[in-house]
Coordinates of C-alpha atoms in Angstrom, one line a residue:
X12 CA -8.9 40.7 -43.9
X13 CA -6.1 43.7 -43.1
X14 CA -7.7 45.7 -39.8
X15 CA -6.6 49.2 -40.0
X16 CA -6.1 51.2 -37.2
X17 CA -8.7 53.9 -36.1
X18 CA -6.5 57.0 -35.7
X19 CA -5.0 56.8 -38.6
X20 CA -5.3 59.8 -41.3
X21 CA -7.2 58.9 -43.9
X22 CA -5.5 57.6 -47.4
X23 CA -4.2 61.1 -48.8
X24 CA -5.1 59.5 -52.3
X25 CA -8.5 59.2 -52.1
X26 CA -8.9 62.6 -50.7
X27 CA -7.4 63.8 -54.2
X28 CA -9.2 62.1 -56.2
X29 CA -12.2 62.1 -54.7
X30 CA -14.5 65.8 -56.1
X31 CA -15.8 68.1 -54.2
X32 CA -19.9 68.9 -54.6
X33 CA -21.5 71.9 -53.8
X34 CA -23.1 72.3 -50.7
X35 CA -26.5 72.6 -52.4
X36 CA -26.5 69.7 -54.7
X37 CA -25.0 67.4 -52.6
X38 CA -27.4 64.4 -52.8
X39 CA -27.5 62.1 -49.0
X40 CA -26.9 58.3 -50.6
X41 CA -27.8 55.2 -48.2
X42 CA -24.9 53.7 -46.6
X43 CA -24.5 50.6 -44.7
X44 CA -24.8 50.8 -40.8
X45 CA -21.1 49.8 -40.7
X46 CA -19.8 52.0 -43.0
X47 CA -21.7 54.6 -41.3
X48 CA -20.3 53.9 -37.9
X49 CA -16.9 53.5 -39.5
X50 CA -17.0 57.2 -41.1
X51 CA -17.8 58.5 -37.2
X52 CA -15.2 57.3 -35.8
X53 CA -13.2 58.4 -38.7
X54 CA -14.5 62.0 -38.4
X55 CA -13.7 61.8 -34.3
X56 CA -10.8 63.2 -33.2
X57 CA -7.9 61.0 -31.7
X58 CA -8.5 61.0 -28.0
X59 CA -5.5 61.9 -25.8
X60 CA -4.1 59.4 -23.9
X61 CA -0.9 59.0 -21.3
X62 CA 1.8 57.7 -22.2
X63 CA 2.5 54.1 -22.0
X64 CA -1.5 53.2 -21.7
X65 CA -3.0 51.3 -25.0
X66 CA -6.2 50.0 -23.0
X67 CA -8.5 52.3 -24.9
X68 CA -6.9 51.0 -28.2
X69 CA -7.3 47.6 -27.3
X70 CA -11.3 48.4 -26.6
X71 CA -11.8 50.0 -29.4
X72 CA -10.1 46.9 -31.7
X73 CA -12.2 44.9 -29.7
X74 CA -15.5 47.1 -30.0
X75 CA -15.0 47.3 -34.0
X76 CA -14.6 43.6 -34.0
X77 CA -17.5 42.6 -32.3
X78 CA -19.5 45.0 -34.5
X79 CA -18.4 44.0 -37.6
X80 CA -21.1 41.6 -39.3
X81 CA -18.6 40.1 -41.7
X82 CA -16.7 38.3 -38.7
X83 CA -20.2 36.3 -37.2
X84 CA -19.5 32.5 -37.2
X85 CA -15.5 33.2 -36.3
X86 CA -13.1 33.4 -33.5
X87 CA -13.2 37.4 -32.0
X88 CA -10.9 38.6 -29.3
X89 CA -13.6 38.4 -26.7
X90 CA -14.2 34.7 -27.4
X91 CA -10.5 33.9 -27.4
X92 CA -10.3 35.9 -24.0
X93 CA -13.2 33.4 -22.4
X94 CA -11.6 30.1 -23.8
X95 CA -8.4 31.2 -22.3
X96 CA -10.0 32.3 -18.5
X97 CA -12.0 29.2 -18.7
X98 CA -8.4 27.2 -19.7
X99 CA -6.5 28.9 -17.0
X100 CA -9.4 28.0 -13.9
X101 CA -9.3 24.4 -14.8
X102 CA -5.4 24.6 -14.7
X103 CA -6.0 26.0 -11.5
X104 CA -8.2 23.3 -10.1
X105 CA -5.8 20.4 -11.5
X106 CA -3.1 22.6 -9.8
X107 CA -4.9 22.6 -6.4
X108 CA -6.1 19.0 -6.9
X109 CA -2.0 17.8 -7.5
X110 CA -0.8 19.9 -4.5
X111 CA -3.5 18.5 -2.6
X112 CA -2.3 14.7 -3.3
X113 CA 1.1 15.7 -2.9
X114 CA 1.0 17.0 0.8
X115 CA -0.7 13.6 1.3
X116 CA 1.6 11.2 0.0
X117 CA 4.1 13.7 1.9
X118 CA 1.8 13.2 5.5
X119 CA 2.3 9.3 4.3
X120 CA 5.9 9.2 4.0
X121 CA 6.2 11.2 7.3
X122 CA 4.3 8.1 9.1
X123 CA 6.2 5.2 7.5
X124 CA 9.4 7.1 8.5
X125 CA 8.6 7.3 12.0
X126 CA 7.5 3.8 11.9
X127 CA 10.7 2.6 10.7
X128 CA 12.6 4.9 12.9
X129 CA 10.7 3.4 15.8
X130 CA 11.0 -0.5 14.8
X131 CA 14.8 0.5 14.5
X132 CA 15.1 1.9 17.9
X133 CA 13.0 -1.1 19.7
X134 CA 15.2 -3.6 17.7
X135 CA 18.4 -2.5 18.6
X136 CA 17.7 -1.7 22.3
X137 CA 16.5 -6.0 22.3
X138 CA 19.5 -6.8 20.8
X139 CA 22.5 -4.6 21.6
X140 CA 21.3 -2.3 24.9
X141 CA 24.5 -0.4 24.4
X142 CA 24.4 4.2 24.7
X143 CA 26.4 3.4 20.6
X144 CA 23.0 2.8 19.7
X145 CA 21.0 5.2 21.2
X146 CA 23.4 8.0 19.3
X147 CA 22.9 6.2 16.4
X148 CA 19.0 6.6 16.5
X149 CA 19.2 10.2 17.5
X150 CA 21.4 10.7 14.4
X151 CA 18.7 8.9 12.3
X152 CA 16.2 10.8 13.7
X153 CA 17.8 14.3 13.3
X154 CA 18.1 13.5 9.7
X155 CA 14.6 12.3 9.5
X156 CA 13.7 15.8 11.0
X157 CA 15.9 17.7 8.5
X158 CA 14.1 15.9 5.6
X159 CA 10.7 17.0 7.1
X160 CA 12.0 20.6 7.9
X161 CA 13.4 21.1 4.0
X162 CA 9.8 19.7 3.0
X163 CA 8.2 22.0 4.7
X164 CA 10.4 24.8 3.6
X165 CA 9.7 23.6 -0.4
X166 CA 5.9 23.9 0.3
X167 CA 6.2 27.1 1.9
X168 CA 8.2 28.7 -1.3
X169 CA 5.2 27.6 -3.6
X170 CA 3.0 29.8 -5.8
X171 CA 0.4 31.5 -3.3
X172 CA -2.5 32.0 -5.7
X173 CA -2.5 28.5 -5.9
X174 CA -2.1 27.0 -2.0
X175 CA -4.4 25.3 -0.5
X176 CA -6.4 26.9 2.0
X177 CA -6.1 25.1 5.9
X178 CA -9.7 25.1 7.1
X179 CA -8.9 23.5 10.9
X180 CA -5.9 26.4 11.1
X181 CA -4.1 23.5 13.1
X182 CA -0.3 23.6 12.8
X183 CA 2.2 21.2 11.9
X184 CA 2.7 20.0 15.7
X185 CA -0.6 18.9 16.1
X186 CA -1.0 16.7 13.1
X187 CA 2.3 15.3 13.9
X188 CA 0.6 14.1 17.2
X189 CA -2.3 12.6 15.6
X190 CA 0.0 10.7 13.4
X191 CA 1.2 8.9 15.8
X192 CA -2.0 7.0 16.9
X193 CA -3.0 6.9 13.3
X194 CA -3.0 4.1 11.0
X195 CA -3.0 3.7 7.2
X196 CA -6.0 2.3 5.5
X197 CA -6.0 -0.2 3.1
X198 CA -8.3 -2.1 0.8
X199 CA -7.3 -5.9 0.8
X200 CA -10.7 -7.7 0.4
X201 CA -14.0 -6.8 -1.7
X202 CA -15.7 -7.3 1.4
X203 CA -18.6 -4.9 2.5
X204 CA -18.1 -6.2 6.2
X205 CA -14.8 -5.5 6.9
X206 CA -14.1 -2.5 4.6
X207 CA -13.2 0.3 7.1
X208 CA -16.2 2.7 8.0
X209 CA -15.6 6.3 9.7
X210 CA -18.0 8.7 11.4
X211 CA -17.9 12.0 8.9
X212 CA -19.3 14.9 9.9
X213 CA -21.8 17.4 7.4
X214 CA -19.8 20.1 7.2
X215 CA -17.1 18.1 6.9
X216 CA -18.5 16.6 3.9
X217 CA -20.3 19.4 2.3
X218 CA -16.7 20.8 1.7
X219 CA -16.3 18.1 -1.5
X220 CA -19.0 19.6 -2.6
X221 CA -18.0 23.5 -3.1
X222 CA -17.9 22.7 -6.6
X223 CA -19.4 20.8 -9.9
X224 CA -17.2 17.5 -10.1
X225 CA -18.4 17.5 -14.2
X226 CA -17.2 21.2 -15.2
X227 CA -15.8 22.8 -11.7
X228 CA -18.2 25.6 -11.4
X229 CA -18.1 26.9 -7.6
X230 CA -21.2 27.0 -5.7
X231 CA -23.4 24.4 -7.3
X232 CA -27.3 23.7 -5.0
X233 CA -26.8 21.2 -3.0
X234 CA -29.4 19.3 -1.4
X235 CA -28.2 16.2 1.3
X236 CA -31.1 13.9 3.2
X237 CA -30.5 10.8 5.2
X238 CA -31.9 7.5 4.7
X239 CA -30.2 5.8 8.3
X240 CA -27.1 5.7 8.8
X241 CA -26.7 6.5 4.8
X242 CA -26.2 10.6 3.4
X243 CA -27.6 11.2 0.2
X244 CA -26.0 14.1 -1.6
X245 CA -27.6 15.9 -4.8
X246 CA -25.7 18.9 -6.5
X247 CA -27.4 20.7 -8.8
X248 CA -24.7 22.5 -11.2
X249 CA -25.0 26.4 -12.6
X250 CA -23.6 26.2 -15.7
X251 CA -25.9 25.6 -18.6
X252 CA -23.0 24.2 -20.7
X253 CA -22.5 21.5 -17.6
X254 CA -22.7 17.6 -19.2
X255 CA -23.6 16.5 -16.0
X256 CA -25.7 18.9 -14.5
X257 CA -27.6 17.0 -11.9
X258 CA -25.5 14.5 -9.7
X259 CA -26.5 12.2 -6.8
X260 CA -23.4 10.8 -4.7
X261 CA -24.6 8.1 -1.7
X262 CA -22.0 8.0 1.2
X263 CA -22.7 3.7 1.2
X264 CA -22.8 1.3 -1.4
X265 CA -25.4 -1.4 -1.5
X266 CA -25.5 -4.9 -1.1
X267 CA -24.6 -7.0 -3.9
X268 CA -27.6 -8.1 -5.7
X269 CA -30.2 -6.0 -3.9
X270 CA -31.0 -2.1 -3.4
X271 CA -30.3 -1.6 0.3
X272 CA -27.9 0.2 1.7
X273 CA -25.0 -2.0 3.2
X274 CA -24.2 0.2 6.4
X275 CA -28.2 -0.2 7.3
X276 CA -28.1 -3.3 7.0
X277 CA -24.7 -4.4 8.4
X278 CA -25.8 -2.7 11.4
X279 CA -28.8 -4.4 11.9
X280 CA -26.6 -7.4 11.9
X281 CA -24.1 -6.3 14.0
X282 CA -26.8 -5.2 16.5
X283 CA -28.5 -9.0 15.9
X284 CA -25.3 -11.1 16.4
X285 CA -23.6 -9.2 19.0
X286 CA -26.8 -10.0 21.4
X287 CA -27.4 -5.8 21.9
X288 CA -30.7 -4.5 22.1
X289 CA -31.8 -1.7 19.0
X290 CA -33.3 0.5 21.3
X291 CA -30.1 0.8 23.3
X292 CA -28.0 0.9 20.0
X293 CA -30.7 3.7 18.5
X294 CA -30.4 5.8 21.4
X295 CA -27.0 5.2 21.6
X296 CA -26.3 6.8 18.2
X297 CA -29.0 9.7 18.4
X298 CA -27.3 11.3 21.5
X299 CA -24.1 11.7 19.5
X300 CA -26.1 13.0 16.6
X301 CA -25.5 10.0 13.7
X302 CA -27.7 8.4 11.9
X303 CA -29.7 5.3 12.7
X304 CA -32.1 3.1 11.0
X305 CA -35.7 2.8 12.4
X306 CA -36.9 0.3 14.8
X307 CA -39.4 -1.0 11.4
X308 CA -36.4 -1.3 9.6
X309 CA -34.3 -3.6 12.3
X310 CA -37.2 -5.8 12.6
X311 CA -38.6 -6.3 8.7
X312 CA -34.4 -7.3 8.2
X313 CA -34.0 -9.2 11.3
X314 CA -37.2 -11.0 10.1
X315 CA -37.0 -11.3 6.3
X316 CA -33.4 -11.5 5.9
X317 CA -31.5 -12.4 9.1
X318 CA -33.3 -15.1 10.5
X319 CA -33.7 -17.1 7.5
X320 CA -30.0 -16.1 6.9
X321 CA -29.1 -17.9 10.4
X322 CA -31.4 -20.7 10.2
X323 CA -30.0 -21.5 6.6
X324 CA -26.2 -21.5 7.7
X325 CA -26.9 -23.6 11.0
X326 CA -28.6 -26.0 8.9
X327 CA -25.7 -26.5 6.6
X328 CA -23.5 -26.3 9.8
X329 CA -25.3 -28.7 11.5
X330 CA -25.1 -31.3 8.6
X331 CA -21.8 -30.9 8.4
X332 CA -21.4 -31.5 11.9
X333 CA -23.5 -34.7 12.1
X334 CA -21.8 -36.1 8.8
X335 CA -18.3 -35.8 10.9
X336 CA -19.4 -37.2 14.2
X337 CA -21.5 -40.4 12.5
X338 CA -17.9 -41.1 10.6
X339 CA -16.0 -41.1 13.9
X340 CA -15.3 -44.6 15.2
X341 CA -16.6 -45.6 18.5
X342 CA -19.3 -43.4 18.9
X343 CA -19.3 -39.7 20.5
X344 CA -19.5 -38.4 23.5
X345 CA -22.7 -35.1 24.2
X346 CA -23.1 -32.9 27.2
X347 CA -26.7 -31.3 27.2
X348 CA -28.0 -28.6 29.1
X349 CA -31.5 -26.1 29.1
X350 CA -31.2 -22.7 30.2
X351 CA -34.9 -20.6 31.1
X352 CA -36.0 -17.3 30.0
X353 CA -36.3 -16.0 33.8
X354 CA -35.5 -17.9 37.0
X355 CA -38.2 -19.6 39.0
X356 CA -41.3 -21.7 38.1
X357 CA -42.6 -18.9 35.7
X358 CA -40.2 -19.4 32.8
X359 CA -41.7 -19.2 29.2
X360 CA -39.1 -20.8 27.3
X361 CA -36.5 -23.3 27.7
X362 CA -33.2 -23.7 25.2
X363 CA -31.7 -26.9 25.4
X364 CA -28.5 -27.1 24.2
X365 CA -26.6 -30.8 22.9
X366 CA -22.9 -30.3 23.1
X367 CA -20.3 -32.8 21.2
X368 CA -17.2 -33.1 23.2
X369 CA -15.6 -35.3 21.0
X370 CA -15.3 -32.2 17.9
X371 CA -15.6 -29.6 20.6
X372 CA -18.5 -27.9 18.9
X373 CA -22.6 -27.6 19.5
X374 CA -24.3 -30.2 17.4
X375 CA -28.0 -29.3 18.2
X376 CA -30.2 -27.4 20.3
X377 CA -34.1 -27.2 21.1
X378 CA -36.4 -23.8 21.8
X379 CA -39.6 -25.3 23.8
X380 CA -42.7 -22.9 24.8
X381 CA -43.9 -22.8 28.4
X382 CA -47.5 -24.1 26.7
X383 CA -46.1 -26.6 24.7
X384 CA -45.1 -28.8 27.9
X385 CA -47.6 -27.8 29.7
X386 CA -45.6 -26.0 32.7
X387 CA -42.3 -24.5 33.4
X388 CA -40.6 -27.3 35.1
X389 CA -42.0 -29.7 32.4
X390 CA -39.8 -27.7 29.9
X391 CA -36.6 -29.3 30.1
X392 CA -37.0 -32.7 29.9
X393 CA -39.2 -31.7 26.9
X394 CA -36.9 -30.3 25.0
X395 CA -34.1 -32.5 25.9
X396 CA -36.2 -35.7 24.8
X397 CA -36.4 -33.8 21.3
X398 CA -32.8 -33.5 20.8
X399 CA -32.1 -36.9 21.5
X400 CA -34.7 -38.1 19.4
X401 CA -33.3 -36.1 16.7
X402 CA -29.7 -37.4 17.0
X403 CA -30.6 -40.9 17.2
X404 CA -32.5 -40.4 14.0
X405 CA -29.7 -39.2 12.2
X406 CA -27.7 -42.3 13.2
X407 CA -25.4 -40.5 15.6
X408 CA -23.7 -43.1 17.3
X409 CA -24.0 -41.8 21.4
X410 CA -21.7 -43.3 24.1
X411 CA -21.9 -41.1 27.1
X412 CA -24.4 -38.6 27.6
X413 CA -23.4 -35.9 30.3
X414 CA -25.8 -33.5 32.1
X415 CA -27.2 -31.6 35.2
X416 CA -28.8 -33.2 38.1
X417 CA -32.5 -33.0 36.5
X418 CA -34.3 -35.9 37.7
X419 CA -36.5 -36.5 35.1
X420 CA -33.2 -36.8 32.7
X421 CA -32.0 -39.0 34.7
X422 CA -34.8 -41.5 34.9
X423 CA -35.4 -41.3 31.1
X424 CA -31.8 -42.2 30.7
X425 CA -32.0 -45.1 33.0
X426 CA -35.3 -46.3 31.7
X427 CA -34.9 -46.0 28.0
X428 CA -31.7 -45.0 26.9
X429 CA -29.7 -46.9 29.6
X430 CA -27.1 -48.1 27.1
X431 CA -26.0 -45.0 27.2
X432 CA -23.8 -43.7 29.8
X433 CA -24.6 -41.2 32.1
X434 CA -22.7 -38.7 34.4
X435 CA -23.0 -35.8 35.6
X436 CA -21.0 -32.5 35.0
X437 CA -20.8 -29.2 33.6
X438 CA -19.7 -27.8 30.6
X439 CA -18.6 -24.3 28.8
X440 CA -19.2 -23.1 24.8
X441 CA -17.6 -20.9 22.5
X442 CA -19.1 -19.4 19.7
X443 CA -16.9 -17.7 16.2
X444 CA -20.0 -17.5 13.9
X445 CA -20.0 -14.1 12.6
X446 CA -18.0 -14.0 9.2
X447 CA -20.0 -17.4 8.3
X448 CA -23.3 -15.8 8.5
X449 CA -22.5 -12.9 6.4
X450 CA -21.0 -15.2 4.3
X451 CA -24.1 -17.4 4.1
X452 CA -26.6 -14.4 3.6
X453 CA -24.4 -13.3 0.2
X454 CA -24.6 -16.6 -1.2
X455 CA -28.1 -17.4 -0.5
X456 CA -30.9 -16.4 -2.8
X457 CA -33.8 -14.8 -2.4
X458 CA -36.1 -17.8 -2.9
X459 CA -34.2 -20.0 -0.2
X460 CA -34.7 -16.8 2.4
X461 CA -38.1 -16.8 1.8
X462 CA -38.6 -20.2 2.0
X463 CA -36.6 -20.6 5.0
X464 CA -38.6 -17.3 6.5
X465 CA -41.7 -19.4 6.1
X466 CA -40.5 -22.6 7.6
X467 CA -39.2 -20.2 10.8
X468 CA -43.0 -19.1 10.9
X469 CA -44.2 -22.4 10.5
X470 CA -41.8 -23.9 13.1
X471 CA -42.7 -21.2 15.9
X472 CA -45.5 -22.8 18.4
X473 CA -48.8 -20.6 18.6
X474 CA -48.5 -17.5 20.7
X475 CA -49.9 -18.2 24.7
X476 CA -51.3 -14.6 25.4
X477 CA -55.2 -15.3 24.4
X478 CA -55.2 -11.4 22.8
X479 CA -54.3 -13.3 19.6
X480 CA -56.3 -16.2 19.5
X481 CA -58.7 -14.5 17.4
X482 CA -62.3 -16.1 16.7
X483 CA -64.5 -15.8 14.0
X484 CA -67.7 -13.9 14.4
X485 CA -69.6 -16.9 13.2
X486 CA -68.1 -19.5 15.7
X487 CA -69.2 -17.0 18.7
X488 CA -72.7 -16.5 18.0
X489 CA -72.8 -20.3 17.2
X490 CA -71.0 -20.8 21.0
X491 CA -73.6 -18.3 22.6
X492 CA -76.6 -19.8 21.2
X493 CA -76.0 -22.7 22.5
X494 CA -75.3 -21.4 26.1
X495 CA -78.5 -20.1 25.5
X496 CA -80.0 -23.3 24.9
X497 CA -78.6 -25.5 27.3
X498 CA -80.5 -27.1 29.9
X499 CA -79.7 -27.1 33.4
X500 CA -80.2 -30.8 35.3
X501 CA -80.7 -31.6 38.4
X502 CA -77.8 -33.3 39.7
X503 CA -77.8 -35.6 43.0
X504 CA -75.1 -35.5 45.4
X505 CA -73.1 -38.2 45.6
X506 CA -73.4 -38.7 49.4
X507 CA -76.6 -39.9 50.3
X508 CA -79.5 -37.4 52.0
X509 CA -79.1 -39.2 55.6
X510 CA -75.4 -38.7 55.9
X511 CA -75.8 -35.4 55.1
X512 CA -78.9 -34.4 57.2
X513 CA -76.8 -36.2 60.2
X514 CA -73.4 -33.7 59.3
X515 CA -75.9 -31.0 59.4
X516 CA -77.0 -32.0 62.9
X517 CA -73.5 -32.4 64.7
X518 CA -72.3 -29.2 62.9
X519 CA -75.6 -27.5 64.5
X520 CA -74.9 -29.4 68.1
X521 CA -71.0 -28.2 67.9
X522 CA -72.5 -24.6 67.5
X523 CA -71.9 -22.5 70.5
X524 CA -74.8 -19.6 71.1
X525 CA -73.5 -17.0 73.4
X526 CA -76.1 -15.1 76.0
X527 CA -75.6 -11.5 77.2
X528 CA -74.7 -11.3 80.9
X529 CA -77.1 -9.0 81.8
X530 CA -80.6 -10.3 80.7
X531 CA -79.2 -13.4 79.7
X532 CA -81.0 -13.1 76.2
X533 CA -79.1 -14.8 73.0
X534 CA -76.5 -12.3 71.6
X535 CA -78.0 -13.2 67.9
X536 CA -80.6 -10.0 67.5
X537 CA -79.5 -8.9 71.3
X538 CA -80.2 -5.3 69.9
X539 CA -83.5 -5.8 69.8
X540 CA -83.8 -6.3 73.0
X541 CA -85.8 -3.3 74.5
X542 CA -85.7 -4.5 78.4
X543 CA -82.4 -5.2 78.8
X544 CA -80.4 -2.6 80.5
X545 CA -77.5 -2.2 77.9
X546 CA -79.8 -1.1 75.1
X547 CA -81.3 1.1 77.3
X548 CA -78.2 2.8 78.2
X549 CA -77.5 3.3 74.2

């Protein structure tokens, strides 16, 4: 198809050839809408335009084009114009997103220069301690500082419709102070645990989200909630032509084989094995403003997952333990100790802990309840004669036993474990434990934590408060009716009727009675008394 421009004359042949009609018999033929149009702007006289200005042209190619029904189903102007915008803003993003990675890798090399430069300078001053050196060093570090200067000067000469904008509006001197204390971050380990974890704040992160990540449209709905210590980020993209329209982003991953979030739950361990407390933790993290898991959540993990997650690796600690001691020749040497809740004869529990000194490592230990024994001194010896009955089942093979000066230790090991040596002495523990239970938790399976939950439960002795002891309504009215149907006997004193009648008399005899001065009347009902002279006075 030949396009032919608007303000040209029309063809001078067909004007010649074509007849004129006379004004009355000129009949008015249907013609397209097109051709119609087309004859207007024929008929129109050719605007006047300045010189060196073709805008109205270009319109009016543009306007016949899109008006034209013979050219629906291909490329026009306009289109070609959109697919080229659209072209040139993505060009623009991978532009930003490249300068972007470059300044980093630049920040990078910056710090691993200064590093060097400073591993340089402490290595010669060990070595040499001469002023040659120093000179040297300053040399290096002029250069260095060259290199970072024309670096500078390269990103300052690039395009500035496409630099990055600096949010902070902190200069160069103050990163290069940061940089000092800062350290690279790097990913050596799959491991959830130590990965490196920051504190990010929301405005902060909401600036990733200034556009779709699927088609870069600006200004996508974003909608953020927390779950914890976990940010939950869902964009919501403008463009109908998006392929991704709807995207969720979470700020944590989860923990392999399960759907919970590993920062919640890696600080309810954290919180567990360092000994804190969650409320000081919780309240801890809300006045700085982050995010914390709920006291419900610390416990139902503490008691579903971390518990039977401890209990399952000391088992297979323990075992390991035992197996190496019963294989050493000559028997072992344990040191044994109990430590109480409180101080004082009101303790609740007791934790009595066996100590191998030949491996250097705790080999058992014993949790007794205050009602269990019976009282709080009772405690001890309890749960010491548990752990030694538990060893000597195993076939640990005990040569010296070494403990505090609790008598009732020391008689039970004269009495029935004299074989065994006994002094007295004290004794100190370490404890590394940490990586082994998270360890333990990701290879154990569901089954063996809820098996191992229940045996916890089923190991714990009954509560003492009587709040709990609940009873069933059936059992009480069974109880009160028959109170209600006791009978009450008559039951003789033990000590017969004359020795008691004879008490009665000396106790009476021993009795002094006291007389009032005055009338000399017995003080017991003295008030009485009208004719004495004291009541008469009152």
């Amino acid at each position: 198809m030949v396009m032919r421009n608007v303000h040209e004359a029309p063809d001078q042949s067909l004007q010649a050839n074509a007849k004129p009609t006379p004004p009355a018999k000129r009949k008015l033929l249907p013609t397209p809408p097109n051709e119609g149009r087309k004859k207007q702007r024929q008929e129109l006289p050719e605007p006047e335009t300045p010189e060196g200005s073709q805008t109205s042209d270009i319109d009016n190619v543009i306007a016949m084009a899109d008006s034209d029904t013979s050219l629906i189903g291909m490329s026009t102007p306009r289109n070609d114009l959109e697919k080229l915008a659209e072209k040139n803003r993505r060009l623009k993003n991978q532009v930003i997103s490249l300068q972007a990675s470059v300044k980093e890798k630049n920040n990078k090399l910056r710090q691993m220069k200064r590093k060097v430069i400073n591993e340089v300078t402490k290595l010669r001053q060990h070595v040499h301690h001469q002023p040659n050196d120093q000179e040297s060093m300053e040399d290096v570090s002029e250069e260095s500082e060259n290199e970072t200067v024309e670096e500078n000067d390269h990103e300052d000469t690039t395009d500035p419709h496409y630099e990055m904008e600096d949010d902070g509006g902190h200069g160069d001197s103050e990163l290069d102070e940061s940089d000092d204390e800062s350290e690279l971050l790097t990913m050596e380990k799959d491991n959830l645990r130590t990965e490196p974890k920051h504190i990010v704040f929301l405005s902060q992160l909401l600036l990733l989200f200034s556009f779709c990540h699927s088609c870069k449209t600006d200004n996508p709905l974003i909608e953020t909630r927390e779950v914890g210590t976990k940010a939950v980020v869902t964009t919501i993209c403008s463009n109908p032509k998006c392929p991704k329209k709807i995207t969720t982003w979470h700020s944590q991953p989860m923990m392999p084989g399960t759907k919970i979030s590993a920062g919640n739950f890696l600080l309810c361990m954290a919180v567990l094995l360092a000994g804190s407390s969650i409320s000081k933790a919780r309240q801890v993290f809300l006045h700085m403003g982050l995010g914390c898991v709920s006291l419900n959540t610390y416990f139902r993990y503490q008691r579903t997952m971390l518990f039977p997650t401890i209990y399952l690796h000391w088992r297979k600690y323990q075992n390991m333990l035992i197996e190496t001691a019963r294989n050493i020749k000559g028997g072992v040497v344990l040191a044994g100790d109990g430590r109480h809740d409180s101080m004082g004869h009101s303790a609740k529990f007791c934790a009595y802990t066996m100590f191998c000194c030949t491996l250097g490592k705790i080999i058992h230990f014993d949790l007794v309840q205050r009602n269990q024994a019976g009282s709080s001194p009772a405690m001890e010896f309890m749960s010491f004669k548990s752990c030694m009955d538990y060893l000597i089942k195993k076939g640990l093979a005990i040569t010296t036993f070494i403990s505090d000066r609790h008598t009732s230790v020391a008689k039970y090991m004269r009495s029935v474990l004299s074989k065994i040596t006994h002094y007295f002495d004290i004794w100190h523990l370490k404890k590394t434990y940490v990586q082994e239970i998270y360890l333990t938790y990701l290879m154990a399976g569901k089954k063996e934590l809820k098996d191992a939950a229940i045996k916890l439960k089923e190991m714990s002795p009954a509560p003492m408060d009587s709040v709990f002891n609940k009873q069933a309504k059936a059992e009480a009215l069974k109880k009160r009716a028959d109170r209600s149907e006791m009978v009450v006997k008559d039951v003789p004193p033990t000590t017969p009727v004359s020795e008691v009648l004879a008490q009665a008399s000396k106790t009476k005899k021993n009795t002094i009675v006291r007389y009032c001065k005055t009338c000399k009347n017995p003080m017991k009902g003295h008030k009485k008394v009208k004719e004495c002279p004291r009541n008469q006075k009152s």
